[in-house]
XYZ file of C-alpha atoms in Angstrom:
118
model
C -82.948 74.861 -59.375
C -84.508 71.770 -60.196
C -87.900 70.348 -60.210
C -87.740 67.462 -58.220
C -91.611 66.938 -57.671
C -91.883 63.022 -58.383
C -93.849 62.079 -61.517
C -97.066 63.149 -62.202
C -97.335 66.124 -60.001
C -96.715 68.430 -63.251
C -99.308 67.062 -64.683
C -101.822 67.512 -61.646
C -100.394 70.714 -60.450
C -101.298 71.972 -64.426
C -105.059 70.289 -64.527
C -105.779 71.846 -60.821
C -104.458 75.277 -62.233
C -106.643 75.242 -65.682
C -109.314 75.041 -63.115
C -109.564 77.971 -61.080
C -111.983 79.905 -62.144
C -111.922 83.748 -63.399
C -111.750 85.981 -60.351
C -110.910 83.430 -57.743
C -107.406 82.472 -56.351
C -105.213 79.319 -54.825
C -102.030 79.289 -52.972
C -98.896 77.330 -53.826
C -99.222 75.151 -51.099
C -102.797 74.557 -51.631
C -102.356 73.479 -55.082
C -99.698 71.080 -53.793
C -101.313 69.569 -51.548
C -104.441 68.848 -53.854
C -102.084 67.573 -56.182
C -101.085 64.852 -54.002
C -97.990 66.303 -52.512
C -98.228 68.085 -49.222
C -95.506 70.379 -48.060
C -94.960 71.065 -52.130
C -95.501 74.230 -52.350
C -91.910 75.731 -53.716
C -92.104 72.768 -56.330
C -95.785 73.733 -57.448
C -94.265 77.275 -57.849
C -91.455 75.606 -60.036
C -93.551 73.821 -62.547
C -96.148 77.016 -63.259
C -92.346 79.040 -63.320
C -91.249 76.111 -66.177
C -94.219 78.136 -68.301
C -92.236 80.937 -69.104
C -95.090 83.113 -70.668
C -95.890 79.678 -73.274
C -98.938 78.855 -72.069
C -102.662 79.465 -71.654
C -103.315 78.486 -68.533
C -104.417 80.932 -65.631
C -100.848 80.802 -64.210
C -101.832 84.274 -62.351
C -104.080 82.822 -59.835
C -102.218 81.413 -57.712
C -100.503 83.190 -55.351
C -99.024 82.562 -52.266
C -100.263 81.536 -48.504
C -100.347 85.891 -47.490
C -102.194 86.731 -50.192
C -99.985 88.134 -52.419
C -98.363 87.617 -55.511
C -94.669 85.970 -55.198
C -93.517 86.837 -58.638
C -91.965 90.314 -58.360
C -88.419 89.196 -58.230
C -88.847 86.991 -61.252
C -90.185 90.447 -63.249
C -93.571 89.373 -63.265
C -95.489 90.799 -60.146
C -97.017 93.578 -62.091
C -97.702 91.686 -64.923
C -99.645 88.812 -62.579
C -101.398 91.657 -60.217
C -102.759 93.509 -63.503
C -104.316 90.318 -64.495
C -105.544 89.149 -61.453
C -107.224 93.072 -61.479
C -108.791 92.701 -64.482
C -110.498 89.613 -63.453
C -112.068 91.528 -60.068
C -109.187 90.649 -57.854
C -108.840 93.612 -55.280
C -105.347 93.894 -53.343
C -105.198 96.197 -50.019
C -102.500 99.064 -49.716
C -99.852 95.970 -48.989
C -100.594 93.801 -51.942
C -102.436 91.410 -50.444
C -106.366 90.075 -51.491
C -108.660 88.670 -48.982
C -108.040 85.150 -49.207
C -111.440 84.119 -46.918
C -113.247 85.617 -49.841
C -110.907 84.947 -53.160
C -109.476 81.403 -51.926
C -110.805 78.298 -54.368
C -111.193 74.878 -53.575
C -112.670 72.753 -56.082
C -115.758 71.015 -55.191
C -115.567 67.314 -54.033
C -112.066 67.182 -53.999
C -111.680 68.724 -50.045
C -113.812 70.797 -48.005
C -112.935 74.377 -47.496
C -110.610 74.975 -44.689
C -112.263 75.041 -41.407
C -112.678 79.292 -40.245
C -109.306 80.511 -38.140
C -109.565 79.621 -34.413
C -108.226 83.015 -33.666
């Protein structure tokens, strides 16, 4: 698979990411969409894949829109849900966290989401 996210989204999709803070979580599609690129969530997935263990950045907290981590079938769920534990992240019995709590948006850049209407 190729990344075919157009120029510059790597780059945003990497300074949103050294962002989130300890403890705190953002989806793939969240992250693409503050990155500029709405409906971007599989290629936001494919850059933070591209770091292949090489990096510093807190690749762990983001997750995807149920809550959970989507990185199992690459080999790395455990890895990314022991990490996100050690940083106070608490999953249920299905491996999801409680996104109304854990979810981050960074200030100024859009307001939370508005509550669920059901």
């Amino acid at each position: 698979m190729t990344d075919s996210a157009p120029p510059g989204f790597r780059e945003r999709v990497l300074t949103l990411v050294a962002r989130i803070p300890e403890g705190r979580v953002m989806t793939y599609g969240q992250l693409a969409l503050l990155a500029g690129q709405p409906g971007a969530a599989r290629q936001a997935g494919f850059v933070l894949n591209s770091l292949a263990g090489g990096s510093d950045l807190p690749w762990q907290r983001v997750i995807n829109a149920q809550g959970q981590v989507s990185t199992h079938k690459a080999g790395f769920g455990d890895m990314q849900e022991n990490l996100l534990r050690t940083e106070g992240v608490v999953f249920d019995a299905q491996g999801r966290c409680d996104l109304s709590r854990l979810q981050w948006w960074p200030d100024g850049d859009r307001a939370a989401p508005p509550p669920p209407l059901l």
